[in-house]
CSV table of C-alpha atoms in Angstrom, one decimal:
chain,number,residue,atom,x,y,z
N,161,MET,CA,48.9,-24.5,-25.3
N,162,ASN,CA,47.9,-24.0,-28.9
N,163,GLU,CA,46.2,-20.6,-29.1
N,164,THR,CA,44.6,-21.1,-32.5
N,165,LEU,CA,41.8,-23.3,-31.2
N,166,THR,CA,38.4,-22.6,-32.8
N,167,THR,CA,35.2,-21.9,-30.9
N,168,THR,CA,32.7,-23.5,-33.4
N,169,PRO,CA,30.9,-26.3,-31.7
N,170,PHE,CA,31.0,-29.9,-32.9
N,171,GLY,CA,28.2,-31.6,-34.8
N,172,ARG,CA,24.7,-30.1,-35.1
N,173,ARG,CA,25.3,-27.4,-32.6
N,174,SER,CA,25.1,-24.0,-34.2
N,175,LEU,CA,27.3,-21.0,-33.6
N,176,SER,CA,25.7,-17.9,-32.0
N,177,LEU,CA,26.7,-14.3,-31.5
N,178,GLY,CA,26.8,-14.9,-27.8
N,179,MET,CA,29.5,-17.6,-28.2
N,180,LEU,CA,31.5,-15.2,-30.4
N,181,ALA,CA,31.2,-12.5,-27.7
N,182,ALA,CA,32.3,-14.8,-25.0
N,183,ASN,CA,35.3,-15.8,-27.1
N,184,MET,CA,36.2,-12.1,-27.6
N,185,VAL,CA,36.0,-11.5,-23.8
N,186,ALA,CA,38.3,-14.5,-23.2
N,187,ARG,CA,40.9,-13.3,-25.7
N,188,GLU,CA,41.0,-9.9,-24.1
N,189,CYS,CA,41.4,-11.2,-20.6
N,190,PRO,CA,44.5,-9.6,-19.0
N,191,THR,CA,47.3,-12.0,-18.1
N,192,GLU,CA,47.7,-10.5,-14.6
N,193,ALA,CA,44.1,-11.2,-13.7
N,194,VAL,CA,43.7,-13.5,-10.7
N,195,VAL,CA,40.5,-15.0,-9.3
N,196,HIS,CA,39.7,-17.4,-6.5
N,197,LYS,CA,37.5,-20.0,-8.2
N,198,TRP,CA,35.2,-20.7,-5.3
N,199,LYS,CA,34.7,-17.0,-4.5
N,200,ILE,CA,33.8,-16.3,-8.1
N,201,PHE,CA,31.5,-19.3,-8.0
N,202,ASN,CA,29.7,-17.9,-4.9
N,203,ALA,CA,29.3,-14.6,-6.7
N,204,ILE,CA,27.8,-16.4,-9.7
N,205,CYS,CA,25.4,-18.1,-7.4
N,206,GLU,CA,24.2,-14.7,-6.1
N,207,ALA,CA,23.9,-13.2,-9.5
N,208,LYS,CA,22.4,-16.2,-11.2
N,209,ALA,CA,19.2,-14.4,-12.1
N,210,ALA,CA,21.0,-11.6,-13.9
N,211,LEU,CA,23.3,-14.1,-15.6
N,212,GLY,CA,20.4,-16.4,-16.7
N,213,ALA,CA,21.8,-19.5,-15.0
N,214,SER,CA,19.7,-22.1,-13.2
N,215,ASP,CA,20.4,-24.0,-10.0
N,216,ARG,CA,21.1,-27.2,-11.9
N,217,ALA,CA,23.5,-25.4,-14.3
N,218,LEU,CA,25.4,-24.0,-11.3
N,219,ALA,CA,25.7,-27.6,-10.0
N,220,VAL,CA,27.4,-28.5,-13.3
N,221,LEU,CA,29.7,-25.5,-13.1
N,222,ASN,CA,30.7,-26.5,-9.6
N,223,ALA,CA,31.6,-30.0,-11.0
N,224,LEU,CA,33.6,-28.4,-13.8
N,225,LEU,CA,35.6,-26.2,-11.4
N,226,SER,CA,36.4,-29.2,-9.3
N,227,PHE,CA,38.3,-30.7,-12.3
N,228,HIS,CA,40.7,-27.8,-12.3
N,229,PRO,CA,43.6,-28.7,-10.0
N,230,GLU,CA,44.4,-25.1,-8.9
N,231,THR,CA,42.3,-23.0,-6.5
N,232,VAL,CA,43.4,-19.7,-8.2
N,233,LEU,CA,42.5,-19.0,-11.8
N,234,THR,CA,44.9,-16.7,-13.7
N,235,GLY,CA,44.6,-15.1,-17.1
N,236,GLU,CA,47.8,-16.7,-18.3
N,237,GLY,CA,47.1,-20.2,-17.0
N,238,ASP,CA,45.7,-23.3,-18.7
N,239,LEU,CA,42.0,-23.1,-17.9
N,240,ILE,CA,40.5,-25.8,-20.1
N,241,VAL,CA,39.0,-28.8,-18.3
N,242,PHE,CA,38.2,-32.0,-20.2
N,243,PRO,CA,36.2,-34.5,-18.1
N,244,SER,CA,34.0,-37.1,-19.8
N,245,ASN,CA,30.3,-36.9,-19.4
N,246,VAL,CA,30.4,-39.9,-17.1
N,247,GLN,CA,32.8,-38.4,-14.7
N,248,LEU,CA,31.1,-35.0,-14.9
N,249,ALA,CA,27.7,-36.6,-14.1
N,250,LEU,CA,29.1,-38.3,-11.0
N,251,ARG,CA,30.5,-35.1,-9.6
N,252,ALA,CA,27.2,-33.4,-10.4
N,253,HIS,CA,25.5,-35.8,-8.0
N,254,GLY,CA,24.5,-38.4,-10.5
N,255,MET,CA,22.8,-36.0,-13.0
N,256,PRO,CA,21.3,-37.9,-16.0
N,257,PRO,CA,23.2,-37.5,-19.3
N,258,ALA,CA,20.4,-35.7,-21.1
N,259,THR,CA,20.0,-33.2,-18.2
N,260,LEU,CA,23.8,-32.8,-18.0
N,261,ARG,CA,24.0,-31.9,-21.7
N,262,ARG,CA,21.1,-29.4,-21.4
N,263,HIS,CA,22.7,-27.5,-18.5
N,264,LEU,CA,26.1,-27.5,-20.2
N,265,ALA,CA,24.4,-25.7,-23.0
N,266,VAL,CA,23.0,-23.2,-20.5
N,267,LEU,CA,26.5,-22.4,-19.2
N,268,VAL,CA,27.7,-21.9,-22.7
N,269,ASN,CA,24.8,-19.6,-23.6
N,270,CYS,CA,25.3,-17.6,-20.4
N,271,GLY,CA,28.9,-16.9,-21.5
N,272,LEU,CA,30.4,-18.6,-18.3
N,273,VAL,CA,32.3,-21.3,-20.2
N,274,ILE,CA,33.4,-21.8,-23.8
N,275,ARG,CA,33.4,-25.0,-25.8
N,276,ARG,CA,36.7,-26.0,-27.2
N,277,ASP,CA,35.6,-29.0,-29.2
N,278,SER,CA,38.0,-31.4,-30.9
N,279,PRO,CA,37.6,-32.6,-34.5
N,280,ASN,CA,35.6,-35.6,-33.4
N,281,GLY,CA,33.8,-33.9,-30.4
N,282,LYS,CA,35.7,-35.8,-27.8
N,283,ARG,CA,37.3,-34.1,-24.8
N,284,TYR,CA,41.0,-34.9,-24.2
N,285,ALA,CA,44.4,-33.4,-23.8
N,286,ARG,CA,47.6,-34.0,-25.9
N,287,LYS,CA,50.8,-33.9,-24.0
N,288,GLY,CA,54.3,-33.1,-25.2
N,289,GLN,CA,57.6,-34.9,-24.6
N,290,GLY,CA,58.1,-33.3,-21.2
N,291,GLY,CA,54.6,-34.4,-20.0
N,292,GLU,CA,53.1,-30.9,-20.2
N,293,ILE,CA,49.8,-30.4,-21.9
N,294,GLU,CA,50.2,-28.9,-25.4
N,295,THR,CA,46.6,-29.0,-26.6
N,296,ALA,CA,43.4,-29.6,-24.7
N,297,PHE,CA,39.8,-29.9,-25.9
N,298,GLY,CA,36.9,-29.4,-23.5
N,299,PHE,CA,35.4,-26.4,-21.6
N,300,ASP,CA,37.4,-23.2,-21.2
N,301,LEU,CA,36.9,-21.4,-17.9
N,302,THR,CA,38.7,-18.2,-19.0
N,303,PRO,CA,35.4,-16.2,-19.1
N,304,LEU,CA,35.2,-16.6,-15.3
N,305,VAL,CA,38.4,-14.6,-15.0
N,306,ALA,CA,37.7,-12.1,-17.7
N,307,ARG,CA,34.2,-11.3,-16.4
N,308,ALA,CA,35.1,-11.4,-12.7
N,309,GLN,CA,34.5,-7.7,-12.1
N,310,GLU,CA,31.2,-7.7,-14.0
N,311,ILE,CA,30.1,-10.8,-12.0
N,312,GLU,CA,31.0,-9.2,-8.7
N,313,GLN,CA,29.0,-6.1,-9.6
N,314,LEU,CA,26.0,-8.2,-10.5
N,315,ALA,CA,26.3,-10.1,-7.3
N,316,ASP,CA,26.5,-6.8,-5.3
N,317,THR,CA,23.4,-5.6,-7.0
N,318,ALA,CA,21.6,-8.8,-6.3
N,319,ARG,CA,22.5,-8.6,-2.6
N,320,GLN,CA,21.2,-5.0,-2.4
N,321,GLU,CA,17.9,-6.0,-4.1
N,322,ARG,CA,17.6,-9.0,-1.8
N,323,ARG,CA,18.0,-6.8,1.2
N,324,ALA,CA,15.5,-4.2,-0.2
N,325,LEU,CA,13.0,-7.0,-0.7
N,326,LEU,CA,13.6,-8.3,2.8
N,327,LEU,CA,13.0,-4.8,4.3
N,328,LEU,CA,9.9,-4.4,2.1
N,329,ARG,CA,8.5,-7.8,3.3
N,330,GLU,CA,9.1,-6.7,6.9
N,331,ARG,CA,7.3,-3.4,6.3
N,332,VAL,CA,4.3,-5.1,4.7
N,333,THR,CA,4.1,-7.6,7.6
N,334,LEU,CA,4.1,-4.7,10.1
N,335,TYR,CA,1.4,-2.8,8.1
N,336,ARG,CA,-0.8,-5.9,8.0
N,337,ARG,CA,-0.5,-6.4,11.7
N,338,GLU,CA,-1.2,-2.7,12.3
N,339,ILE,CA,-4.2,-2.6,10.1
N,340,ALA,CA,-5.8,-5.8,11.3
N,341,LYS,CA,-5.5,-4.8,15.0
N,342,MET,CA,-6.8,-1.2,14.4
N,343,ILE,CA,-9.8,-2.6,12.5
N,344,ALA,CA,-10.4,-5.0,15.4
N,345,VAL,CA,-10.3,-2.2,18.0
N,346,GLY,CA,-12.6,-0.1,15.9
N,347,LEU,CA,-15.2,-2.8,15.8
N,348,GLU,CA,-14.8,-3.7,19.5
N,349,GLU,CA,-15.1,-0.1,20.7
N,350,GLY,CA,-17.9,0.8,18.4
N,351,VAL,CA,-16.0,3.6,16.6
N,352,PRO,CA,-18.1,5.2,13.9
N,353,GLY,CA,-16.9,4.1,10.4
N,354,ASP,CA,-17.4,1.6,7.6
N,355,TRP,CA,-15.2,-1.0,9.3
N,356,ASN,CA,-16.6,-3.9,7.2
N,357,GLY,CA,-15.7,-2.0,4.0
N,358,LEU,CA,-12.2,-1.2,5.3
N,359,HIS,CA,-11.7,-4.8,6.2
N,360,ALA,CA,-12.8,-5.9,2.7
N,361,THR,CA,-10.3,-3.4,1.2
N,362,TYR,CA,-7.6,-4.8,3.4
N,363,ARG,CA,-8.4,-8.4,2.5
N,364,GLY,CA,-8.3,-7.5,-1.2
N,365,LEU,CA,-4.8,-6.0,-0.8
N,366,VAL,CA,-3.6,-9.0,1.1
N,367,GLN,CA,-4.9,-11.4,-1.6
N,368,ARG,CA,-2.9,-9.5,-4.2
N,369,ILE,CA,0.4,-10.6,-2.5
N,370,PRO,CA,1.8,-13.7,-4.3
N,371,ARG,CA,3.4,-16.5,-2.3
N,372,LEU,CA,6.9,-15.5,-3.5
N,373,PRO,CA,6.6,-11.8,-4.3
N,374,THR,CA,9.2,-9.8,-6.1
N,375,LYS,CA,10.1,-6.2,-5.2
N,376,SER,CA,8.2,-4.8,-8.2
N,377,GLU,CA,5.1,-6.8,-7.1
N,378,LEU,CA,5.3,-5.8,-3.5
N,379,GLU,CA,5.9,-2.1,-3.7
N,380,PRO,CA,2.5,-1.0,-5.0
N,381,VAL,CA,0.8,-3.2,-2.4
N,382,ALA,CA,2.9,-1.7,0.4
N,383,LEU,CA,2.0,1.8,-0.8
N,384,GLU,CA,-1.7,1.1,-0.8
N,385,LEU,CA,-1.4,-0.5,2.7
N,386,THR,CA,0.3,2.7,3.8
N,387,PHE,CA,-2.7,4.8,2.6
N,388,LEU,CA,-5.2,2.4,4.2
N,389,MET,CA,-3.3,2.4,7.5
N,390,ASP,CA,-3.2,6.2,7.6
N,391,GLU,CA,-7.0,6.3,6.9
N,392,ILE,CA,-7.8,3.9,9.7
N,393,ARG,CA,-5.5,5.7,12.1
N,394,ASN,CA,-7.0,9.1,11.3
N,395,ALA,CA,-10.5,7.7,11.9
N,396,LEU,CA,-9.5,6.4,15.3
N,397,GLU,CA,-7.7,9.6,16.2
N,398,PHE,CA,-10.8,11.6,15.2
N,399,HIS,CA,-12.8,9.4,17.5
N,400,LEU,CA,-10.4,9.9,20.4
N,401,ASN,CA,-10.4,13.7,19.9
N,402,SER,CA,-14.1,13.8,19.8
N,403,ARG,CA,-14.4,11.8,23.1
N,404,ASN,CA,-12.0,14.2,24.9
N,405,PRO,CA,-12.8,17.7,23.5
N,406,GLY,CA,-12.0,19.4,26.9
N,407,ALA,CA,-12.1,23.1,26.6
N,408,ASN,CA,-10.2,23.4,23.3
N,409,GLU,CA,-11.6,26.5,21.8
N,410,SER,CA,-9.5,26.3,18.7
N,411,GLN,CA,-11.2,22.9,17.8
N,412,PHE,CA,-14.8,23.4,19.0
N,413,GLU,CA,-15.2,27.2,19.1
N,414,ARG,CA,-16.6,28.3,22.6
N,415,HIS,CA,-16.9,25.8,25.4
N,416,ILE,CA,-20.4,26.5,26.9
N,417,GLN,CA,-21.0,25.3,30.4
N,418,ASN,CA,-24.5,25.0,32.0
N,419,SER,CA,-24.7,24.7,35.8
N,420,ASN,CA,-28.4,23.6,35.7
N,421,PRO,CA,-28.4,19.9,34.8
N,422,GLU,CA,-32.2,19.9,34.4
N,423,SER,CA,-32.4,22.7,31.8
N,424,LEU,CA,-32.5,22.1,28.1
N,425,THR,CA,-29.2,21.1,26.6
N,426,GLU,CA,-27.5,23.4,24.2
N,427,SER,CA,-28.1,21.1,21.2
N,428,GLU,CA,-31.9,21.1,22.0
N,429,LEU,CA,-31.9,24.9,22.2
N,430,ALA,CA,-30.0,25.1,18.9
N,431,PHE,CA,-32.5,22.7,17.4
N,432,GLU,CA,-35.5,24.7,18.6
N,433,GLU,CA,-33.8,27.8,17.2
N,434,ALA,CA,-33.1,26.2,13.9
N,435,LYS,CA,-36.6,24.9,13.7
N,436,GLY,CA,-38.1,28.3,14.5
N,437,LYS,CA,-36.0,29.9,11.8
N,438,VAL,CA,-37.4,27.4,9.2
N,439,GLN,CA,-41.0,28.0,10.3
N,440,SER,CA,-40.9,31.8,10.6
N,441,ALA,CA,-38.5,32.5,7.7
N,442,ARG,CA,-35.8,34.0,10.0
N,443,GLU,CA,-38.1,36.2,12.0
N,444,PRO,CA,-36.7,37.8,15.2
N,445,GLN,CA,-36.9,35.3,18.2
N,446,GLY,CA,-38.0,36.3,21.6
N,447,PRO,CA,-37.1,34.7,25.0
N,448,VAL,CA,-36.9,31.0,25.0
N,449,TYR,CA,-38.8,29.2,27.8
N,450,SER,CA,-38.2,25.6,28.8
N,451,MET,CA,-41.4,23.6,29.3
N,452,GLY,CA,-42.5,22.2,32.7
N,453,PRO,CA,-45.6,20.5,34.1
N,454,GLN,CA,-47.4,23.9,34.6
N,455,ARG,CA,-46.7,25.3,31.1
N,456,ALA,CA,-49.2,27.6,29.4
N,457,ALA,CA,-51.7,26.3,26.9
N,458,THR,CA,-50.0,28.2,24.1
N,459,ASP,CA,-46.6,26.8,24.8
N,460,ALA,CA,-45.1,24.2,22.5
N,461,PRO,CA,-44.4,20.7,23.8
N,462,PRO,CA,-40.8,20.0,25.0
N,463,PRO,CA,-38.5,18.7,22.3
N,464,LEU,CA,-38.3,15.1,23.4
N,465,GLY,CA,-41.6,14.8,25.2
N,466,ALA,CA,-40.0,14.9,28.7
N,467,GLU,CA,-41.5,16.9,31.5
N,468,ARG,CA,-39.1,19.5,33.0
N,469,ARG,CA,-39.3,22.1,35.7
N,470,VAL,CA,-40.0,25.7,34.8
N,471,THR,CA,-36.8,27.6,33.9
N,472,LEU,CA,-36.4,30.9,32.1
N,473,ARG,CA,-33.3,32.0,30.3
N,474,GLU,CA,-32.6,34.4,27.4
N,475,GLN,CA,-31.2,32.7,24.3
N,476,ASP,CA,-27.9,34.4,23.5
N,477,PRO,CA,-27.9,35.0,19.8
N,478,THR,CA,-24.2,34.4,19.7
N,479,ASP,CA,-24.5,30.9,21.2
N,480,GLN,CA,-22.8,28.2,19.1
N,481,VAL,CA,-24.2,24.9,18.2
N,482,VAL,CA,-22.3,22.2,20.1
N,483,PRO,CA,-20.1,19.7,18.2
N,484,MET,CA,-21.7,16.6,16.9
N,485,LYS,CA,-20.5,13.6,19.0
N,486,GLY,CA,-18.0,11.4,17.2
N,487,TYR,CA,-17.6,13.6,14.1
N,488,PRO,CA,-15.4,16.7,14.4
N,489,LEU,CA,-16.2,19.6,12.1
N,490,GLY,CA,-12.7,19.3,10.6
N,491,MET,CA,-13.4,15.7,9.5
N,492,VAL,CA,-16.7,16.8,7.9
N,493,LEU,CA,-15.1,19.6,6.0
N,494,ASP,CA,-12.2,17.3,4.9
N,495,ALA,CA,-14.8,14.9,3.5
N,496,CYS,CA,-17.1,17.6,2.1
N,497,PRO,CA,-15.0,20.6,1.1
N,498,ASP,CA,-17.4,21.8,-1.6
N,499,ILE,CA,-19.8,23.3,0.9
N,500,ILE,CA,-17.2,25.8,2.1
N,501,ASP,CA,-17.8,27.7,-1.2
N,502,TYR,CA,-21.4,28.4,-0.1
N,503,ALA,CA,-20.5,30.0,3.3
N,504,LYS,CA,-20.1,33.8,3.2
N,505,GLY,CA,-17.3,34.0,5.7
N,506,GLY,CA,-16.1,30.4,5.7
N,507,ILE,CA,-17.2,27.6,8.1
N,508,ALA,CA,-15.7,28.0,11.5
N,509,SER,CA,-18.5,26.4,13.6
N,510,TRP,CA,-21.4,24.0,13.3
N,511,ARG,CA,-23.8,27.0,13.1
N,512,ASP,CA,-22.0,28.1,9.9
N,513,LEU,CA,-22.3,24.6,8.4
N,514,ILE,CA,-26.1,24.6,9.1
N,515,ALA,CA,-26.5,28.0,7.5
N,516,ALA,CA,-24.6,26.9,4.5
N,517,ALA,CA,-26.7,23.7,4.3
N,518,GLU,CA,-29.8,25.9,4.3
N,519,LEU,CA,-28.6,27.6,1.2
N,520,VAL,CA,-27.4,24.5,-0.5
N,521,ARG,CA,-30.7,22.6,0.0
N,522,LYS,CA,-32.4,25.4,-2.0
N,523,ILE,CA,-29.8,24.9,-4.8
N,524,LEU,CA,-30.3,21.2,-4.8
N,525,GLY,CA,-34.1,21.6,-5.0
N,526,ILE,CA,-35.0,20.2,-1.6
N,527,SER,CA,-38.3,21.4,-0.2
N,528,PRO,CA,-38.5,23.2,3.2
N,529,SER,CA,-40.7,20.4,4.6
N,530,ALA,CA,-38.1,17.7,3.6
N,531,TRP,CA,-35.3,19.8,5.2
N,532,GLU,CA,-37.4,20.4,8.4
N,533,ASP,CA,-38.2,16.7,8.7
N,534,ALA,CA,-34.5,15.8,8.3
N,535,GLN,CA,-33.6,18.2,11.1
N,536,VAL,CA,-36.2,16.7,13.4
N,537,ALA,CA,-35.2,13.1,12.7
N,538,MET,CA,-31.4,13.5,12.6
N,539,GLY,CA,-30.7,16.8,14.4
N,540,PRO,CA,-29.7,20.0,12.7
N,541,GLU,CA,-26.0,19.2,12.8
N,542,ALA,CA,-26.4,15.7,11.2
N,543,ALA,CA,-28.8,17.1,8.7
N,544,GLY,CA,-26.3,19.7,7.7
N,545,VAL,CA,-23.6,17.1,7.3
N,546,VAL,CA,-26.0,15.1,5.0
N,547,ILE,CA,-26.6,18.1,2.8
N,548,ALA,CA,-22.9,18.7,2.6
N,549,ALA,CA,-22.3,15.1,1.6
N,550,MET,CA,-25.1,15.2,-1.0
N,551,LEU,CA,-23.5,18.3,-2.5
N,552,GLN,CA,-20.2,16.5,-2.6
N,553,LYS,CA,-21.6,13.7,-4.7
N,554,ALA,CA,-24.4,15.6,-6.4
N,555,ALA,CA,-23.5,14.2,-9.8
N,556,THR,CA,-24.6,10.7,-8.7
N,557,ILE,CA,-27.9,11.8,-7.1
N,558,ASN,CA,-30.9,12.0,-9.4
N,559,SER,CA,-33.5,13.4,-6.9
N,560,ALA,CA,-32.0,15.2,-4.0
N,561,GLY,CA,-35.3,15.7,-2.2
N,562,GLY,CA,-36.3,12.0,-2.5
N,563,TYR,CA,-32.8,11.0,-1.4
N,564,LEU,CA,-33.0,13.1,1.7
N,565,ARG,CA,-36.5,11.8,2.6
N,566,ASN,CA,-35.2,8.3,2.2
N,567,LEU,CA,-32.4,9.0,4.7
N,568,THR,CA,-34.8,10.7,7.0
N,569,GLU,CA,-37.1,7.6,7.1
N,570,LYS,CA,-34.0,5.5,7.9
N,571,ALA,CA,-33.0,7.9,10.6
N,572,ARG,CA,-36.4,7.7,12.2
N,573,GLY,CA,-36.0,3.9,12.3
N,574,GLY,CA,-32.5,4.1,13.8
N,575,GLN,CA,-31.0,2.6,10.6
N,576,PHE,CA,-28.9,5.5,9.4
N,577,SER,CA,-25.5,6.9,10.5
N,578,ILE,CA,-23.5,9.5,8.9
N,579,GLY,CA,-20.2,7.7,9.7
N,580,PRO,CA,-20.2,5.4,6.6
N,581,MET,CA,-21.1,8.3,4.4
N,582,LEU,CA,-18.2,10.4,5.6
N,583,MET,CA,-15.7,7.5,5.4
N,584,ALA,CA,-16.8,6.7,1.9
N,585,LEU,CA,-16.2,10.3,0.8
N,586,LEU,CA,-12.8,10.3,2.5
N,587,ARG,CA,-11.8,7.1,0.7
N,588,THR,CA,-12.9,8.6,-2.6
N,589,LYS,CA,-10.9,11.7,-1.9
N,590,ARG,CA,-7.8,9.7,-1.1
N,591,ARG,CA,-8.2,7.5,-4.2
N,592,VAL,CA,-8.6,10.5,-6.5
N,593,GLY,CA,-5.5,12.1,-4.9
N,594,LYS,CA,-3.5,9.0,-5.5
N,595,VAL,CA,-4.6,8.9,-9.2
N,596,ARG,CA,-3.6,12.5,-9.6
N,597,ALA,CA,-0.3,11.9,-7.9
């Protein structure tokens, strides 16, 4: 075959640097290179995105390969095919002529084939006296042999990315199932928390997933679903731990048992003690008497208005306030870590938290009456948690005293729970941590 064929296209088609680059690659193709044409075609199909080829262009390439009589393509063989547009369109499943020409141009621009145009633009072959082809004009398939190694690498990369995308889609599906069912059990079991807000966050993440996502589009969504799943699981685990505290001294300090079921509960005694401290400015307390039907005229009424039998017991000054049901101290400190700075020896118990809240409420400008009303309406532990939460978001509160009185009124009406407040602070903390990371 004549090796002095030019690569400039016929007619109005312009020459591009890509065409020159493809021609250079074809000239440097080693003569010993051997490629199975259908195997390289399958690799091109897998690497079509990296090569810039479309599905219809690959259909045209398949038709071009079918016109080459040999299954094996070699670097020293005659790799020019010269079918007419009519025959090529038939083997391309009846593709219209205009569409055929457009996709032939795509193959040329991708560097998969090279145009070897004749002087008049026709495709044909000229044979010698022995019947062998001396000169042919058409499409040169040599770039498939010259670029075989590159195409195989691109195909391998595409396979790895496709597998990574498949695994990522599976992971997102598992996360979605996990989150949806954990939110459902949280709502059904009445676990404290802002479950409606968590569900809204979950739906927002799901709506960000396109119908045919790519790996780059799915990775950030999968990361946020991971954080949301961990947050929901932690809330459920906190609830389980609070329901089964047992006698775990490392979690809840001392485990105080009371054999008298009709005596005041420890939380009521702690509340009375906290209330007495507020009224008497930390004056020494004497024996604490529980109230019964025959109480003295000077005795105060029982905490909840219930009539009890007369019992007498000394209040041990080392008694600890019992944990607040549903909200472990560790969870509170995780959501409101700033209050730890206001405790002299750290916060190891609910009593320490209440003492620190007493100091913080003065710093925030909350009056003693507002603080006492909050303890009466919420309980001393819950009031301490509210003060810790107010300190954590003090920058967004204009009037701390008015804010606390508003929450106190809601608590009296049974319309306030500290669960949503703690969960909101935990979400904010996680969000800030992700931004910093």
